[in-house]
Amino acid sequence: MATYAIGDLQGCFTPFMALLRQIEFNPGRDTLWLTGDLVNRGPESLQTLRWVFEHQDCVQTVLGNHDLHLLAVSEGYGKVHADDTIQAVLNAGDAKVLLEWLRCQPLMIYEQGFAMVHAGLLPEWSIKKALRLAEEVEDELSGTHHRTFFSKLYGNKPTRWQDDLKGMDRLRMIVNVMTRMRFITRDGELDLAYKGELEGAPDYLVPWFEAAGRRSVDTPIVCGHWSALGLMLSEEVLAIDSGCLWGGSLTAVRLEDREVFSLPCQAYREIRK
């Protein structure tokens, strides 16, 4: 038995299948952890979502920003962008079943001594607190008022966490942290503007995982979202979005021993059976 964490798929179904063959994934024995963003921008979002749904007994996934975007658009909120590739999902005969299942997936999981979230956690959040906050959003998503939630989801504010935040401001900030964050300012404010590489970041920004006093530092966090960061593995963070969508690679990490398996996305045709 093995648990493999795999970075953002974003509709890259064919490389995903090739990577599963490479690691000899056995759905009756092994488990997959997926860092979210199952869909969008890649050419095979529907196939990806269907496969994960059909294998949900051996797959755990968290929600990413593109997954939430798909859900919001399906409810009539948000704009379809020119580079979105979600229309096939929206038009599918099984769209209702797939989207209802996706809407009930978690923002964060904690098992086997690892936590997984799509983007990251604020430094003042412990793992226990972050799980409680994620559950607040999950309850809203899976409940009867989810359409109201999606109608107010989009936006970059608030940018500073306060425990007494209420209503949609509170929920929106939890979502933005867990699904969109890369950097915070040196005084702890969420910054969603800069999305590039570490080397080009303005001096007033710090990557979330390097923030001073981070309360989740004792728990390894598996995350994706940040393809410009690339594969970054440390004792505290396993950032595994290695940019398959952009011509990079698709990465799996076996959590039991942290062995890394990488598939160059340009080369998947060479190992396809």
Short mmCIF file of C-alpha atoms in Angstrom, two decimals:
data_model
loop_
_atom_site.label_atom_id
_atom_site.label_comp_id
_atom_site.label_asym_id
_atom_site.label_seq_id
_atom_site.Cartn_x
_atom_site.Cartn_y
_atom_site.Cartn_z
CA MET A 1 0.00 0.00 0.00
CA ALA A 2 1.26 3.46 -0.90
CA THR A 3 -0.08 7.01 -0.87
CA TYR A 4 0.93 9.19 -3.81
CA ALA A 5 0.42 12.96 -3.76
CA ILE A 6 0.10 14.43 -7.27
CA GLY A 7 0.20 18.10 -8.24
CA ASP A 8 -2.36 20.15 -10.16
CA LEU A 9 -3.90 18.23 -13.08
CA GLN A 10 -5.89 21.07 -14.68
CA GLY A 11 -7.46 18.83 -17.27
CA CYS A 12 -4.20 17.14 -18.35
CA PHE A 13 -5.74 13.69 -18.32
CA THR A 14 -3.39 11.90 -20.72
CA PRO A 15 -0.21 12.77 -18.76
CA PHE A 16 -2.07 11.86 -15.56
CA MET A 17 -2.79 8.37 -16.87
CA ALA A 18 0.82 8.03 -18.05
CA LEU A 19 2.11 8.99 -14.60
CA LEU A 20 -0.18 6.44 -12.94
CA ARG A 21 1.28 3.77 -15.21
CA GLN A 22 4.79 4.96 -14.35
CA ILE A 23 4.20 4.58 -10.61
CA GLU A 24 2.26 1.34 -11.18
CA PHE A 25 -0.71 2.74 -9.30
CA ASN A 26 -3.09 0.02 -8.10
CA PRO A 27 -6.53 1.40 -7.20
CA GLY A 28 -7.30 -1.64 -5.08
CA ARG A 29 -4.19 -1.13 -2.99
CA ASP A 30 -2.90 2.44 -3.27
CA THR A 31 -4.32 5.90 -2.56
CA LEU A 32 -3.99 9.17 -4.45
CA TRP A 33 -3.90 12.63 -2.87
CA LEU A 34 -4.65 15.33 -5.44
CA THR A 35 -3.80 18.96 -4.66
CA GLY A 36 -6.87 20.42 -6.39
CA ASP A 37 -7.40 22.19 -9.69
CA LEU A 38 -8.57 19.01 -11.30
CA VAL A 39 -9.98 21.01 -14.18
CA ASN A 40 -9.52 23.98 -16.49
CA ARG A 41 -6.96 25.30 -18.94
CA GLY A 42 -5.94 21.79 -20.03
CA PRO A 43 -7.73 19.97 -22.88
CA GLU A 44 -9.31 17.05 -20.97
CA SER A 45 -11.13 18.48 -17.97
CA LEU A 46 -14.20 16.27 -18.38
CA GLN A 47 -12.17 13.06 -18.65
CA THR A 48 -10.13 14.04 -15.59
CA LEU A 49 -13.15 14.85 -13.46
CA ARG A 50 -14.92 11.66 -14.50
CA TRP A 51 -11.91 9.49 -13.66
CA VAL A 52 -11.48 11.02 -10.21
CA PHE A 53 -15.21 10.69 -9.53
CA GLU A 54 -15.20 7.04 -10.63
CA HIS A 55 -12.18 6.29 -8.42
CA GLN A 56 -13.27 8.27 -5.39
CA ASP A 57 -12.82 5.21 -3.16
CA CYS A 58 -9.05 5.48 -3.60
CA VAL A 59 -8.67 9.21 -4.22
CA GLN A 60 -8.69 12.20 -1.91
CA THR A 61 -8.73 15.66 -3.43
CA VAL A 62 -8.99 19.18 -2.08
CA LEU A 63 -10.66 22.02 -3.92
CA GLY A 64 -8.55 24.46 -5.90
CA ASN A 65 -9.43 27.86 -7.29
CA HIS A 66 -10.20 26.44 -10.74
CA ASP A 67 -12.52 23.83 -9.27
CA LEU A 68 -14.40 26.57 -7.40
CA HIS A 69 -14.51 28.65 -10.58
CA LEU A 70 -16.15 25.77 -12.44
CA LEU A 71 -18.70 25.37 -9.65
CA ALA A 72 -19.47 29.09 -9.57
CA VAL A 73 -19.96 29.27 -13.35
CA SER A 74 -22.21 26.21 -13.23
CA GLU A 75 -24.44 28.13 -10.79
CA GLY A 76 -24.55 31.19 -13.04
CA TYR A 77 -21.85 33.26 -11.33
CA GLY A 78 -18.42 34.33 -12.51
CA LYS A 79 -17.24 34.91 -16.07
CA VAL A 80 -16.01 32.27 -18.48
CA HIS A 81 -12.57 33.41 -19.59
CA ALA A 82 -11.12 32.95 -23.07
CA ASP A 83 -8.62 30.35 -21.86
CA ASP A 84 -11.12 28.35 -19.77
CA THR A 85 -11.73 24.77 -20.88
CA ILE A 86 -14.71 23.91 -18.70
CA GLN A 87 -17.50 24.00 -21.27
CA ALA A 88 -17.34 20.26 -21.93
CA VAL A 89 -17.97 19.64 -18.24
CA LEU A 90 -20.90 22.05 -18.17
CA ASN A 91 -22.42 20.43 -21.27
CA ALA A 92 -21.94 16.82 -20.16
CA GLY A 93 -24.94 14.59 -19.52
CA ASP A 94 -23.50 13.65 -16.12
CA ALA A 95 -22.57 17.24 -15.21
CA LYS A 96 -25.07 17.43 -12.33
CA VAL A 97 -23.68 14.33 -10.64
CA LEU A 98 -20.05 15.35 -11.17
CA LEU A 99 -20.54 18.91 -9.95
CA GLU A 100 -22.56 17.92 -6.90
CA TRP A 101 -19.78 15.55 -5.93
CA LEU A 102 -17.09 18.17 -6.56
CA ARG A 103 -18.95 20.75 -4.48
CA CYS A 104 -18.78 18.42 -1.47
CA GLN A 105 -15.00 17.92 -1.57
CA PRO A 106 -12.90 19.42 1.26
CA LEU A 107 -10.68 22.48 1.25
CA MET A 108 -8.14 20.74 3.48
CA ILE A 109 -7.34 17.27 4.76
CA TYR A 110 -5.10 15.99 7.53
CA GLU A 111 -4.08 12.34 7.68
CA GLN A 112 -0.95 10.22 8.19
CA GLY A 113 0.84 13.20 9.74
CA PHE A 114 0.45 15.30 6.55
CA ALA A 115 -1.90 18.15 5.76
CA MET A 116 -2.98 18.96 2.22
CA VAL A 117 -4.40 22.24 0.93
CA HIS A 118 -4.36 23.68 -2.57
CA ALA A 119 -2.42 26.91 -1.93
CA GLY A 120 -1.32 27.39 1.69
CA LEU A 121 -2.09 28.51 5.23
CA LEU A 122 -1.68 31.82 7.01
CA PRO A 123 1.15 31.86 9.56
CA GLU A 124 -1.21 32.51 12.48
CA TRP A 125 -3.28 29.39 11.73
CA SER A 126 -2.40 26.13 13.42
CA ILE A 127 -3.36 22.92 11.60
CA LYS A 128 -6.23 22.42 14.04
CA LYS A 129 -7.55 25.94 13.50
CA ALA A 130 -7.15 25.72 9.72
CA LEU A 131 -9.18 22.50 9.64
CA ARG A 132 -11.95 24.19 11.60
CA LEU A 133 -11.93 27.16 9.22
CA ALA A 134 -11.96 24.88 6.17
CA GLU A 135 -14.96 23.11 7.64
CA GLU A 136 -16.87 26.40 7.84
CA VAL A 137 -16.52 26.79 4.06
CA GLU A 138 -17.22 23.11 3.41
CA ASP A 139 -20.47 23.32 5.37
CA GLU A 140 -21.54 26.30 3.27
CA LEU A 141 -20.58 24.62 0.01
CA SER A 142 -22.41 21.39 0.76
CA GLY A 143 -25.44 23.10 2.27
CA THR A 144 -28.63 24.57 0.92
CA HIS A 145 -27.22 28.11 0.62
CA HIS A 146 -24.33 27.28 -1.70
CA ARG A 147 -25.72 29.45 -4.52
CA THR A 148 -25.61 32.49 -2.24
CA PHE A 149 -22.02 31.57 -1.39
CA PHE A 150 -21.02 31.50 -5.06
CA SER A 151 -22.78 34.76 -5.77
CA LYS A 152 -20.44 36.50 -3.32
CA LEU A 153 -17.30 34.40 -3.71
CA TYR A 154 -15.24 36.53 -6.09
CA GLY A 155 -13.08 39.32 -4.71
CA ASN A 156 -9.71 40.00 -3.09
CA LYS A 157 -10.90 41.47 0.19
CA PRO A 158 -10.48 41.28 3.10
CA THR A 159 -6.70 40.97 3.02
CA ARG A 160 -6.00 40.66 6.74
CA TRP A 161 -7.29 37.88 8.94
CA GLN A 162 -9.18 38.68 12.10
CA ASP A 163 -10.87 36.05 14.22
CA ASP A 164 -14.01 38.19 14.43
CA LEU A 165 -14.54 38.35 10.66
CA LYS A 166 -18.09 37.34 9.87
CA GLY A 167 -20.30 36.27 7.01
CA MET A 168 -18.99 36.23 3.46
CA ASP A 169 -15.92 38.31 4.31
CA ARG A 170 -14.79 35.52 6.59
CA LEU A 171 -15.58 32.73 4.14
CA ARG A 172 -14.05 34.55 1.18
CA MET A 173 -10.78 35.12 3.00
CA ILE A 174 -10.55 31.48 4.05
CA VAL A 175 -11.10 30.46 0.42
CA ASN A 176 -8.59 33.00 -0.92
CA VAL A 177 -5.91 31.84 1.51
CA MET A 178 -6.42 28.14 0.94
CA THR A 179 -6.90 28.24 -2.84
CA ARG A 180 -5.19 31.40 -4.17
CA MET A 181 -2.40 32.52 -1.83
CA ARG A 182 1.27 32.57 -2.77
CA PHE A 183 2.66 35.56 -0.89
CA ILE A 184 1.87 37.64 2.15
CA THR A 185 3.36 40.99 3.05
CA ARG A 186 6.00 41.11 5.75
CA ASP A 187 3.40 42.43 8.17
CA GLY A 188 0.99 39.58 7.44
CA GLU A 189 -1.40 40.92 4.81
CA LEU A 190 -2.59 38.65 2.01
CA ASP A 191 -1.25 39.72 -1.40
CA LEU A 192 -2.84 38.15 -4.47
CA ALA A 193 -1.32 40.44 -7.10
CA TYR A 194 2.13 38.94 -7.65
CA LYS A 195 2.05 35.42 -9.11
CA GLY A 196 5.58 34.92 -10.41
CA GLU A 197 8.82 33.33 -9.32
CA LEU A 198 10.46 33.85 -5.95
CA GLU A 199 13.43 35.65 -7.45
CA GLY A 200 11.28 38.40 -8.96
CA ALA A 201 9.10 39.07 -5.95
CA PRO A 202 8.99 42.60 -4.49
CA ASP A 203 10.96 43.01 -1.26
CA TYR A 204 7.84 43.62 0.81
CA LEU A 205 6.51 40.12 0.04
CA VAL A 206 7.41 36.78 1.57
CA PRO A 207 6.20 33.35 0.41
CA TRP A 208 3.59 32.07 2.83
CA PHE A 209 5.70 29.09 3.91
CA GLU A 210 8.62 31.33 4.94
CA ALA A 211 6.54 33.64 7.13
CA ALA A 212 7.94 34.18 10.62
CA GLY A 213 6.17 32.37 13.42
CA ARG A 214 4.20 30.01 11.18
CA ARG A 215 2.13 27.90 13.55
CA SER A 216 1.73 24.97 11.14
CA VAL A 217 5.47 24.47 10.72
CA ASP A 218 5.57 21.16 12.60
CA THR A 219 3.23 19.46 10.11
CA PRO A 220 4.38 18.77 6.53
CA ILE A 221 1.98 20.50 4.13
CA VAL A 222 1.30 19.13 0.65
CA CYS A 223 0.19 21.86 -1.75
CA GLY A 224 0.07 22.88 -5.40
CA HIS A 225 -1.23 26.02 -7.12
CA TRP A 226 2.13 27.76 -7.68
CA SER A 227 3.52 26.48 -10.97
CA ALA A 228 6.02 29.35 -11.19
CA LEU A 229 7.57 28.09 -7.95
CA GLY A 230 8.02 24.64 -9.43
CA LEU A 231 8.75 21.51 -7.45
CA MET A 232 9.92 22.47 -3.96
CA LEU A 233 10.38 19.82 -1.31
CA SER A 234 11.45 20.44 2.28
CA GLU A 235 10.75 18.92 5.67
CA GLU A 236 7.84 21.34 6.15
CA VAL A 237 6.39 21.81 2.64
CA LEU A 238 5.88 19.61 -0.40
CA ALA A 239 4.94 22.04 -3.18
CA ILE A 240 4.28 19.79 -6.16
CA ASP A 241 2.70 21.84 -8.94
CA SER A 242 5.53 21.41 -11.42
CA GLY A 243 3.71 22.99 -14.34
CA CYS A 244 2.45 20.11 -16.45
CA LEU A 245 -0.05 22.46 -18.08
CA TRP A 246 2.73 24.82 -19.14
CA GLY A 247 5.03 22.19 -20.61
CA GLY A 248 6.78 21.31 -17.37
CA SER A 249 6.18 18.00 -15.67
CA LEU A 250 3.59 16.17 -13.61
CA THR A 251 4.91 15.10 -10.23
CA ALA A 252 3.95 12.41 -7.74
CA VAL A 253 5.48 12.05 -4.29
CA ARG A 254 5.07 8.80 -2.36
CA LEU A 255 4.35 10.05 1.13
CA GLU A 256 5.64 7.00 2.97
CA ASP A 257 9.26 7.63 1.90
CA ARG A 258 8.99 10.90 -0.09
CA GLU A 259 10.30 9.32 -3.27
CA VAL A 260 9.61 11.60 -6.24
CA PHE A 261 8.26 10.44 -9.61
CA SER A 262 8.20 12.95 -12.46
CA LEU A 263 6.74 12.76 -15.94
CA PRO A 264 7.89 15.36 -18.51
CA CYS A 265 4.62 16.37 -20.08
CA GLN A 266 6.06 16.69 -23.58
CA ALA A 267 7.19 13.07 -23.39
CA TYR A 268 4.01 11.35 -22.28
CA ARG A 269 3.26 10.09 -25.79
CA GLU A 270 6.50 8.09 -25.74
CA ILE A 271 5.39 5.96 -22.80
CA ARG A 272 1.69 5.76 -23.67
CA LYS A 273 0.53 2.23 -24.26
#
